[in-house]
Short mmCIF file of C-alpha atoms and ligand atoms in Angstrom, two decimals:
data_model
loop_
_atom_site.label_atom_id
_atom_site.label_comp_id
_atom_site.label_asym_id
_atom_site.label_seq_id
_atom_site.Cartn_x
_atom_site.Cartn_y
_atom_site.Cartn_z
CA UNK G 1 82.95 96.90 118.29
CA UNK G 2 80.93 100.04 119.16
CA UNK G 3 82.86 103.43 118.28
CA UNK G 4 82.30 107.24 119.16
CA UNK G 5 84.93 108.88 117.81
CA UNK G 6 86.21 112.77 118.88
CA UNK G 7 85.15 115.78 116.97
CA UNK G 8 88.43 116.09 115.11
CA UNK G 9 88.08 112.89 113.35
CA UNK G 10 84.51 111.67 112.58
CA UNK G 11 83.43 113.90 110.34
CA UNK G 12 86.62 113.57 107.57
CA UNK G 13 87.41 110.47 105.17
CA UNK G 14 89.90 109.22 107.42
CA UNK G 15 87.68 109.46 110.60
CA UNK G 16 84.70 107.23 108.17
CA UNK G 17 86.92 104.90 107.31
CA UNK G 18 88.92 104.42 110.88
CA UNK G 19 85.09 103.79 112.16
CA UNK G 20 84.23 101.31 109.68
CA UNK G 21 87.59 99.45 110.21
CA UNK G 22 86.93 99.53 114.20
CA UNK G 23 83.54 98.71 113.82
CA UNK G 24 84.45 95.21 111.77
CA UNK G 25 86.63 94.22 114.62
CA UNK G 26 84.42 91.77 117.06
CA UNK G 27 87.29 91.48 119.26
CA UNK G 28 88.10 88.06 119.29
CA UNK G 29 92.22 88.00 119.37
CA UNK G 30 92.50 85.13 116.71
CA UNK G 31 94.77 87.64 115.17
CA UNK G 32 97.37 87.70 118.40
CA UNK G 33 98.50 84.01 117.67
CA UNK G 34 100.02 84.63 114.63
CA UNK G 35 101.52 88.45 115.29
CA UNK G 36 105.61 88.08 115.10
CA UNK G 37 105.61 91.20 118.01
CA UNK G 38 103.23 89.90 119.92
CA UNK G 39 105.03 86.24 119.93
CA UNK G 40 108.10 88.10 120.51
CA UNK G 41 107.49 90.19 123.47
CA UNK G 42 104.13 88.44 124.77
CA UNK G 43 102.29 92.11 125.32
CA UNK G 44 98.74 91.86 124.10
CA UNK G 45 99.82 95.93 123.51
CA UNK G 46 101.96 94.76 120.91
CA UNK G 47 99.69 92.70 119.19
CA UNK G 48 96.95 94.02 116.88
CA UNK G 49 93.95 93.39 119.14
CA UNK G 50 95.97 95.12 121.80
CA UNK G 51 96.99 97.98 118.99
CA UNK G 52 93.31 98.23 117.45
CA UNK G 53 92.29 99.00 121.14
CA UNK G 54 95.04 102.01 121.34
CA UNK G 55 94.18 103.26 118.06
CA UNK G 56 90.60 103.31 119.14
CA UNK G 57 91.11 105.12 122.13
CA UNK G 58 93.11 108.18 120.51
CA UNK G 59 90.80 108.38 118.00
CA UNK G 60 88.23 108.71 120.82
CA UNK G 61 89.51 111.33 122.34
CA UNK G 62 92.28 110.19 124.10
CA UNK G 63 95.40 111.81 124.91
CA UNK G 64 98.45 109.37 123.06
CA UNK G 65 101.57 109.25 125.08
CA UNK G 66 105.08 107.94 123.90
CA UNK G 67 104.38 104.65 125.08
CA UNK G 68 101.06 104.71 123.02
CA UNK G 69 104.23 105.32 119.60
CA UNK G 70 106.43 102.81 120.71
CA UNK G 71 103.60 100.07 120.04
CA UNK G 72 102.61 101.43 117.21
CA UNK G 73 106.12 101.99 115.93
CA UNK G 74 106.73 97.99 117.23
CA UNK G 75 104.23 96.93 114.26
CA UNK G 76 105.61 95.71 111.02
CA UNK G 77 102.95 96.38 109.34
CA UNK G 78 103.52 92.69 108.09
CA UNK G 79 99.66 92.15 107.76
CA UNK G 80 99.76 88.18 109.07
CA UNK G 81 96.88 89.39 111.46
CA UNK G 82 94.85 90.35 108.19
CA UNK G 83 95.45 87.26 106.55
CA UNK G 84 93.88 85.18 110.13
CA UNK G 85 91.43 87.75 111.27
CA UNK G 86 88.07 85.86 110.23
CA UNK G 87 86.29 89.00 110.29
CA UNK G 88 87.95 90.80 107.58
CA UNK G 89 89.51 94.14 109.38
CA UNK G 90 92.03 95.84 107.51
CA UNK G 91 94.39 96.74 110.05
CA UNK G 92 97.09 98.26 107.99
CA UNK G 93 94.92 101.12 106.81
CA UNK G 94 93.51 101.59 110.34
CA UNK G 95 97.65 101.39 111.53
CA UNK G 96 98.28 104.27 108.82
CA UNK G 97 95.89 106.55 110.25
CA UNK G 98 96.18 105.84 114.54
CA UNK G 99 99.98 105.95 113.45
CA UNK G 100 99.61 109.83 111.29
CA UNK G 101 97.31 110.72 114.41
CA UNK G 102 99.61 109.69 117.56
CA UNK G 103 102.76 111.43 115.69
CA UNK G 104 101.01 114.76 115.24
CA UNK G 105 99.97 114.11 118.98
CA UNK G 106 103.33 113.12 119.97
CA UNK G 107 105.80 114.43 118.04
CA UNK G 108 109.27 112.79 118.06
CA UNK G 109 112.98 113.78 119.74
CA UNK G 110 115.69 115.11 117.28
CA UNK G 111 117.13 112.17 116.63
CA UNK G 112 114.45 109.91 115.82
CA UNK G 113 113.35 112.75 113.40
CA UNK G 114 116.92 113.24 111.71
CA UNK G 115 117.28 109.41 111.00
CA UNK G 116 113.42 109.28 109.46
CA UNK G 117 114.54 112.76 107.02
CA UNK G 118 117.65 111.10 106.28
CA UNK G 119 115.63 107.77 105.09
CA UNK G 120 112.93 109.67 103.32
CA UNK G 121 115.83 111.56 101.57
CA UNK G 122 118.10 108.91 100.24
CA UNK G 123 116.26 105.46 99.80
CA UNK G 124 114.10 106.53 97.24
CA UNK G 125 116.29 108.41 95.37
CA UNK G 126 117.26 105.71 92.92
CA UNK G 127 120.26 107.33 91.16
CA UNK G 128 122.04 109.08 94.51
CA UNK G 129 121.24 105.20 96.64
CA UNK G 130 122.88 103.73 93.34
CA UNK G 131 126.11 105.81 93.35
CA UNK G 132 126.04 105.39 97.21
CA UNK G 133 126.11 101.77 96.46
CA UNK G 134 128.59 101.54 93.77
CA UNK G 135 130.99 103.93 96.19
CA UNK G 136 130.57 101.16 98.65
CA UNK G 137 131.13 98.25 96.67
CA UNK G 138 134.81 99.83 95.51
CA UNK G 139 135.82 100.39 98.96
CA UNK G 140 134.26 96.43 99.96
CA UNK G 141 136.94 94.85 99.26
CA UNK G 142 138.97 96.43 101.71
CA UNK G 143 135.65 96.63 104.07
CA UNK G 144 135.83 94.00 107.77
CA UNK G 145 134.20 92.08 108.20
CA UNK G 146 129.95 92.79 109.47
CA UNK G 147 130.39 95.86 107.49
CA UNK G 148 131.23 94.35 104.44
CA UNK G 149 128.12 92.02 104.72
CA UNK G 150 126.02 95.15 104.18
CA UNK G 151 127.61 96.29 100.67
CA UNK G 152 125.67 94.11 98.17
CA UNK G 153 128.56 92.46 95.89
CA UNK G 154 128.61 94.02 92.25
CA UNK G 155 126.01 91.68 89.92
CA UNK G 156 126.18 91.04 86.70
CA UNK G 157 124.67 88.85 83.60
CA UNK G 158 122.67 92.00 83.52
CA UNK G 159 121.40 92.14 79.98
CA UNK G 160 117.81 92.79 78.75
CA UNK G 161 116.32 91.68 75.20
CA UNK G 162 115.05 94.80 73.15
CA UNK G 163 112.88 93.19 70.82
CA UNK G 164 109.60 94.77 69.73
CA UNK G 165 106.71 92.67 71.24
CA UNK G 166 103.01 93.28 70.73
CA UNK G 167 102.44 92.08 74.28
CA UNK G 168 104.25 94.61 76.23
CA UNK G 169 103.63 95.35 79.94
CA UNK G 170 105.50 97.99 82.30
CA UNK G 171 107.97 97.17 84.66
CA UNK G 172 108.33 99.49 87.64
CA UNK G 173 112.64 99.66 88.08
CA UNK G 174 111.80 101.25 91.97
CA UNK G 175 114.26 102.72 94.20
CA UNK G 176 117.06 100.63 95.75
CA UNK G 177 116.60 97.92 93.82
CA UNK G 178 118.60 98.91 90.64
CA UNK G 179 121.27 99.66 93.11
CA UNK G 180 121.41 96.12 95.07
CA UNK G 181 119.93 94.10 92.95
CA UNK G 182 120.16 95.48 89.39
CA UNK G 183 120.34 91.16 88.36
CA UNK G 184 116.39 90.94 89.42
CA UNK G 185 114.57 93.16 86.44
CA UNK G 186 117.04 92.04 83.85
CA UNK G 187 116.47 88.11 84.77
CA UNK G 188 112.71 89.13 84.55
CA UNK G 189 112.77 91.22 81.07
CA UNK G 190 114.46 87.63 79.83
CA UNK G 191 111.80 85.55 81.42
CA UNK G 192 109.62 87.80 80.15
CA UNK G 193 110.76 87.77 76.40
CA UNK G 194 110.88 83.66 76.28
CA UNK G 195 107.33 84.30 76.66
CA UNK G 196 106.94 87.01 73.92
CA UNK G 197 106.33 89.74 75.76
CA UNK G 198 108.01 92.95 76.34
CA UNK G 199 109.32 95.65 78.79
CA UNK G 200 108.25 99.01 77.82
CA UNK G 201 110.99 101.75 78.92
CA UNK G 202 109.86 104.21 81.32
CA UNK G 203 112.80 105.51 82.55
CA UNK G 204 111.14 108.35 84.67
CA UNK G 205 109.57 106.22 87.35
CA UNK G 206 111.00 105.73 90.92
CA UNK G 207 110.05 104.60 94.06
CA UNK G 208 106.29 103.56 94.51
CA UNK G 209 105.97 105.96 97.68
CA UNK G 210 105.78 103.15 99.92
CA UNK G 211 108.81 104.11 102.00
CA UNK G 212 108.03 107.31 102.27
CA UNK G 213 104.32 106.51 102.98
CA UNK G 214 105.40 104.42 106.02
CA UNK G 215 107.58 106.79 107.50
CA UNK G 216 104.98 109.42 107.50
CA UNK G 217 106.09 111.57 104.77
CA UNK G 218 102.45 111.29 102.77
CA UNK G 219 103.08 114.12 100.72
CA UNK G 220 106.02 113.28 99.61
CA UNK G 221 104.94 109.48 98.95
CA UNK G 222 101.87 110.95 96.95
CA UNK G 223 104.54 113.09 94.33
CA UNK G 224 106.02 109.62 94.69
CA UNK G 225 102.86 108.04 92.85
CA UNK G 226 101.67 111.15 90.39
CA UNK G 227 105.67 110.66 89.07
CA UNK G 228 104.95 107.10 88.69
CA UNK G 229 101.53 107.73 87.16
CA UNK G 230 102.70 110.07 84.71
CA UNK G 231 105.79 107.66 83.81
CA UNK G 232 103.62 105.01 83.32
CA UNK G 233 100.75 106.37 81.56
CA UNK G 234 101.86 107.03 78.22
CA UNK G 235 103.01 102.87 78.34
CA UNK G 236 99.70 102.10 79.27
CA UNK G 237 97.94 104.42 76.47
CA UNK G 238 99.74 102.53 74.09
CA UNK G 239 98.67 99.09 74.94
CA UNK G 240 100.57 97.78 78.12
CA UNK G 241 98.89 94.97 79.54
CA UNK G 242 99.81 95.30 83.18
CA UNK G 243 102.13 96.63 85.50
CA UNK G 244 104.70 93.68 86.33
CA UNK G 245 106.09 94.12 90.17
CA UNK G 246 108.80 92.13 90.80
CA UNK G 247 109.52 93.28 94.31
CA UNK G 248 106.38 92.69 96.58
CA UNK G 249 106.91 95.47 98.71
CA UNK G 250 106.21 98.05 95.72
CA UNK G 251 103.62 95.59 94.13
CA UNK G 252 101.44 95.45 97.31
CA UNK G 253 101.49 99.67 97.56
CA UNK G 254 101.20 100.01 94.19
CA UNK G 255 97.79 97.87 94.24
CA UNK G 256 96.40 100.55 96.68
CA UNK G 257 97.49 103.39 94.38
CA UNK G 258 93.82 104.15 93.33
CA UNK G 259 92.22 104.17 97.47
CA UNK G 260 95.12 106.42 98.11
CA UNK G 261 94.98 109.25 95.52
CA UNK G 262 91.03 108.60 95.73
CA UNK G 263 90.90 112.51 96.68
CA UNK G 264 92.81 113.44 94.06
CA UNK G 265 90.71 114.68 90.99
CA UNK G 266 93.35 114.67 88.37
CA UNK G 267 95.20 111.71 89.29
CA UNK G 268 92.29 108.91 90.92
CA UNK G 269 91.24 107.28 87.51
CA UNK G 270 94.62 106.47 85.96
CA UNK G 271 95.84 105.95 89.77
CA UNK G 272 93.15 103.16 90.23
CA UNK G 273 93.45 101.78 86.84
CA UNK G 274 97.12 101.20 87.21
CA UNK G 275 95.85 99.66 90.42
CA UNK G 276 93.87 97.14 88.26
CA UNK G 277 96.55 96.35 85.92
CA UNK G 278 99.26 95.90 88.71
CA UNK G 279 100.78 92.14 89.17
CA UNK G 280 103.25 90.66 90.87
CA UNK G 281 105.84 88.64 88.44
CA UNK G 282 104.65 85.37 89.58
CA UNK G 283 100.92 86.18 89.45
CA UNK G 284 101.64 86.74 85.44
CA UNK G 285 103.67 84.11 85.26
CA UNK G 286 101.06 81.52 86.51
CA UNK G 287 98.63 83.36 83.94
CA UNK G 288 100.99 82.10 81.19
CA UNK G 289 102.21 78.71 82.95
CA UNK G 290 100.98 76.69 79.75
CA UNK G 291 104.00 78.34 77.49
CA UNK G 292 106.06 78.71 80.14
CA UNK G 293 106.28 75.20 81.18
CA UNK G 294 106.43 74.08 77.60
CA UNK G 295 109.32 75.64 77.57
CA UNK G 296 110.95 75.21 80.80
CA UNK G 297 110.09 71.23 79.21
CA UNK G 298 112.36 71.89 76.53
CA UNK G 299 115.03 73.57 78.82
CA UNK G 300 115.05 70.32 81.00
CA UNK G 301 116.03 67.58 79.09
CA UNK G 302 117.93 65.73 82.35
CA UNK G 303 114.50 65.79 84.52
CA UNK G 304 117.09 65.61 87.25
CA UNK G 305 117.06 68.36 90.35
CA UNK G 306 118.58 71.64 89.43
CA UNK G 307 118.90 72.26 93.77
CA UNK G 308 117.16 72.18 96.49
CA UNK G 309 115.31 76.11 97.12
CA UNK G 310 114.39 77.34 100.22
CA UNK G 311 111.55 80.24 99.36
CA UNK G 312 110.90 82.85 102.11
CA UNK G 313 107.90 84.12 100.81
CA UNK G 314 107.78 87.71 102.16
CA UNK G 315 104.60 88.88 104.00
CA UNK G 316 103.69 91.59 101.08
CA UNK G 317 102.79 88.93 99.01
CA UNK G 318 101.59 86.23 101.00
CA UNK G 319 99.11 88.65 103.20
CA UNK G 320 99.94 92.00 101.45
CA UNK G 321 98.79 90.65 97.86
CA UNK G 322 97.27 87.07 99.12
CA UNK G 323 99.66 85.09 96.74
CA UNK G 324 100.84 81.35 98.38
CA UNK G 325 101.71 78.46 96.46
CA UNK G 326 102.66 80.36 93.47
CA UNK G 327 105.97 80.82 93.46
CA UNK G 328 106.69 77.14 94.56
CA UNK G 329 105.31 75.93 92.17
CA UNK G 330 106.88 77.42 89.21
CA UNK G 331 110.73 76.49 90.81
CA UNK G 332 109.21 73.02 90.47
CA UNK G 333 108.02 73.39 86.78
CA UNK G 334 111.55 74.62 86.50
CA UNK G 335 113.28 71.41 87.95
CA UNK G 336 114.08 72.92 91.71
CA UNK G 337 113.35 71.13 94.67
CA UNK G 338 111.51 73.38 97.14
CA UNK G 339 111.83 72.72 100.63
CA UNK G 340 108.97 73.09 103.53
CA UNK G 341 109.53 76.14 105.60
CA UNK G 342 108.47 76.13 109.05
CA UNK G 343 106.68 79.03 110.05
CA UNK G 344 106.24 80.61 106.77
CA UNK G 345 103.40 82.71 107.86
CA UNK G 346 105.99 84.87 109.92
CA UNK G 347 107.93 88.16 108.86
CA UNK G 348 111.86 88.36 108.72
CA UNK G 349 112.05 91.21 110.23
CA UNK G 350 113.07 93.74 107.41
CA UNK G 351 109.44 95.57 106.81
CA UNK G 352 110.69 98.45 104.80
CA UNK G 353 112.89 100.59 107.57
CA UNK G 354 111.67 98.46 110.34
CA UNK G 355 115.23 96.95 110.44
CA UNK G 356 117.07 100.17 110.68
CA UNK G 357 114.42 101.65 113.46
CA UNK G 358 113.76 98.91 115.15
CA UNK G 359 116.70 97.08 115.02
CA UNK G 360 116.71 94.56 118.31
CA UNK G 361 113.26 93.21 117.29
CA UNK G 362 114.55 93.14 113.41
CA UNK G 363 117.19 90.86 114.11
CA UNK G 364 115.63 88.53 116.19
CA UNK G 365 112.93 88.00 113.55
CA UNK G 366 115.78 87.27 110.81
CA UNK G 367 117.58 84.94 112.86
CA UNK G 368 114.12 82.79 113.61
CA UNK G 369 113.45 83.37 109.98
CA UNK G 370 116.84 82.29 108.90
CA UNK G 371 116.58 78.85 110.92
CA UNK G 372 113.25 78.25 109.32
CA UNK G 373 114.60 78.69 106.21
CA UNK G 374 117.75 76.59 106.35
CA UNK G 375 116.53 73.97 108.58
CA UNK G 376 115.51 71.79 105.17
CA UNK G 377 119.55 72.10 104.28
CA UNK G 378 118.92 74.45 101.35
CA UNK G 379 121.10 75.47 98.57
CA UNK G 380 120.23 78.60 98.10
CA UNK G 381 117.64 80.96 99.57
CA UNK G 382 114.95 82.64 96.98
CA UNK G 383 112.70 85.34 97.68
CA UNK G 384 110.27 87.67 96.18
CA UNK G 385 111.43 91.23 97.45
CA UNK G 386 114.52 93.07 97.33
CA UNK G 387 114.14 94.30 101.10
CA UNK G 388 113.93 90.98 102.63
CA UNK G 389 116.70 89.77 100.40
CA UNK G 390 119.06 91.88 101.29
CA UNK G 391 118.23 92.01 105.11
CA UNK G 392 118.06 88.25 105.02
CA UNK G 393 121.46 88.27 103.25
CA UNK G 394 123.39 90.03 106.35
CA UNK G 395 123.17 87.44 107.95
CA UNK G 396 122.88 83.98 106.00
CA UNK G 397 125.65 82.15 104.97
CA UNK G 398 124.12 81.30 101.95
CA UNK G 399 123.25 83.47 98.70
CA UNK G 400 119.60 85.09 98.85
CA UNK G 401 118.25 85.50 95.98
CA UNK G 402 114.89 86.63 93.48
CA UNK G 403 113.33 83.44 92.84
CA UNK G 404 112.89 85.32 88.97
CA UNK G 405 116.77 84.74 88.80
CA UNK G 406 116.41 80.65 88.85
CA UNK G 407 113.29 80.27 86.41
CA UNK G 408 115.68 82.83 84.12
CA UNK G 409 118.64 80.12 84.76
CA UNK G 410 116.63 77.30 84.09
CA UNK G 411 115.27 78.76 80.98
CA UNK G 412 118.72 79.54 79.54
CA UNK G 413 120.53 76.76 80.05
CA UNK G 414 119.04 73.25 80.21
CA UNK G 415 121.98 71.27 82.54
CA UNK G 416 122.01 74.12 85.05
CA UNK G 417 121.97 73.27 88.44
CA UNK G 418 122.71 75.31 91.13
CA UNK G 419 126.74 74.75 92.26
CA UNK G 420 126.70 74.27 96.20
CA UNK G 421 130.53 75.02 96.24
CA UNK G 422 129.75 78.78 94.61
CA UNK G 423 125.70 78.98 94.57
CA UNK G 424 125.89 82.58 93.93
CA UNK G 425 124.07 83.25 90.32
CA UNK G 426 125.87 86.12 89.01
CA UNK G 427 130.01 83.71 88.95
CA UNK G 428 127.66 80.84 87.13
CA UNK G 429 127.12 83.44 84.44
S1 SF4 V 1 91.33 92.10 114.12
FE1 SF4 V 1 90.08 90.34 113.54
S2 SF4 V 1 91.07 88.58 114.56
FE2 SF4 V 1 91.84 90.44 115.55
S3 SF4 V 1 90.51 90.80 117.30
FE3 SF4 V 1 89.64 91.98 115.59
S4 SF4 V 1 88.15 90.62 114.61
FE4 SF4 V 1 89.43 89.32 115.94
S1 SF4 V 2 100.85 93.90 111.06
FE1 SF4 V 2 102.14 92.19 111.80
S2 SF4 V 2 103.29 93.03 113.56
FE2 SF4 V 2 101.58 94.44 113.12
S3 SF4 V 2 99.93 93.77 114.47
FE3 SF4 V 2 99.61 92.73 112.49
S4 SF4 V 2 100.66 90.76 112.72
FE4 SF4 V 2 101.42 92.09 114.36
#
């Protein structure tokens, strides 16, 4: 696609790489087929061909208007269009920068702007979301009905080995996560430790910047990754192998840690080696399969099906991080069943705060994705990141899950199977 891009833009880093992005495009609008907005509200301006061709025009010179926002704002930022374009364009970077552009065009009414403050300011504050969440879970019981479906249920079976292990990676704890789903980590230390290796504590970390990043609070989202950097680093001095994500929605920011502080002198060598060392859980896991299924052999000793898993395999890790296949195939080393999800490639409809900003599209996409999922008659539904889990969990009428929590069962306790009469984890402790 040919380009000539205004004076305020082609001459900066973001303006280069915007051009080279365009450029790549040819155009073709393989990526429209498989866009959830696009399929949704059948507007080729809310697909990413249609969206590239917005993005191009304000960065040519054009004036954006509010309409111009609302498509942008309409994206998930899911990245299935990435994952089928066959020429390679990386729309989500191009998306960050029309997105920063049309909102210093634009600007946004008072109340859009007080919801997106309030977001930045308490979702990544891990201890104030925590004690938010604990408030709420003491007043749940007492909670009707649809509100009570958003107060995560207290968890527990939440202990962590502390043994000293040579292999020893770090284990980002994040920002909500701790609060909802406090379960997730600990089941992973354990998983972890059955295979030798250890959690270093770094309690100083928080959120990887990614909700902040998407919301267009960059500043704040890069303090957001020089904290995490500096938490991190000392861990890493010492001998950490990698950096174990087991939510994909940090993982798949955290990977682009190094192109993001890239102008940052002090910070871009440590920021794009953590890049480097950054995994998602299952990625390491399938790096250590031999031991692990050894063992999950020894846990076993029925061969029979622990229950049948539906995994939703969230779109940061099948297009964010490219990992398919993975996950589904350790629940079956472990003795699950996993059943075939139509229409895997398509997002649920959480994307970070998509579900609170856009909330008619959100829950149309989690009640498509919820079908798919349960249409194999599932016990339980597993997932890889605590966003979808709990937006998915709103709604289902069965327990969503990390997948992490069922390898950790199955590890633990050779006869366990997953009880369809009370499937949730935490009352089989
Ligand atoms: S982004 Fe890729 S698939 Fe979509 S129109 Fe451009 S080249 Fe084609
Ligand atoms: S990121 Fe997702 S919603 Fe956005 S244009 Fe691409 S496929 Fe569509």
């Amino acid at each position: 696609m040919q380009t000539n891009l205004a004076d305020f833009i082609r001459d900066t880093d973001k303006g280069r790489e915007a051009d080279s992005i365009l450029r790549s495009c040819v155009h073709c609008g393989f990526c429209t087929a498989t866009c959830p907005t696009y399929q949704l509200l059948g507007d080729e301006l809310d697909g990413p061909r249609g969206r590239i061709y917005l993005i191009k025009s304000v960065l040519e010179g054009e004036t954006a208007t509010e309409k111009t926002q609302l498509h942008l704002d309409r994206c998930l930022t899911c990245r299935a269009c990435e994952t089928t374009c066959p020429s390679g364009v990386v729309y989500h970077r191009l998306l960050d920068i029309g997105r920063e552009v049309v909102d210093e065009q634009v600007g946004r009414p008072p109340q859009q702007r007080l919801i997106r403050r309030l977001l930045t300011a308490v979702l990544p504050r891990r201890r104030l979301f925590t004690a938010l969440v604990r408030t709420g879970q003491l007043f749940r019981p007492l909670t009707p009905g649809r509100l009570k479906t958003r107060i995560p249920p207290r968890q527990d079976h939440l202990d962590r080995p502390y043994h000293q292990r040579q292999r020893r990676v770090v284990m980002p704890e994040g920002c909500v996560q701790p609060g909802i789903s406090p379960a997730t980590n600990a089941a992973a230390a354990r998983v972890l430790d059955a295979l030798g290796i250890g959690v270093a504590a770094t309690p100083a970390d928080g959120c990887c910047g990614a909700l902040r990043f998407h919301l267009g609070a960059q500043e704040a989202a890069e303090r957001d990754m020089r904290r995490n950097i500096d938490a991190w680093w000392p861990a890493i001095e010492d001998g950490a192998e990698a950096v174990v994500s087991t939510a994909s929605g940090c993982g798949s920011h955290i990977v682009e840690y190094g192109k993001l502080l890239a102008g940052d002198t002090r910070y871009r060598e440590r920021a794009a080696k953590i890049a480097d060392l950054t995994v998602d859980i299952s990625e390491l896991l399938v790096r250590e399969e031999k031991t692990l299924t050894a063992k999950l052999r020894q846990a076993n000793i029925t061969a029979e099906s622990r229950g049948r898993v539906a995994f939703q395999s969230p779109c940061t890790l099948q297009h964010g991080l490219g990992i398919t296949g993975a996950v589904e195939r350790l629940l079956r080393a472990a003795g699950y069943d996993t059943l075939p999800v139509p229409d895997s490639h398509l997002c649920c409809g959480s994307a970070g705060t998509y579900s609170i900003l856009q909330p008619a599209l959100s829950r149309q996409l989690r009640s498509n994705k919820l079908k798919a999922l349960t249409s194999g008659d599932p016990d339980i539904i597993a997932t890889a990141n605590i966003g979808c889990q709990t937006h998915l969990q709103t709604e289902s009428t069965l327990p969503v899950i990390h997948w992490i929590e069922l390898i950790d069962r199955a590890l633990a306790d050779p006869g366990y199977r997953i009880d369809t009469e009370h499937p949730e984890l935490s009352q089989t402790a």
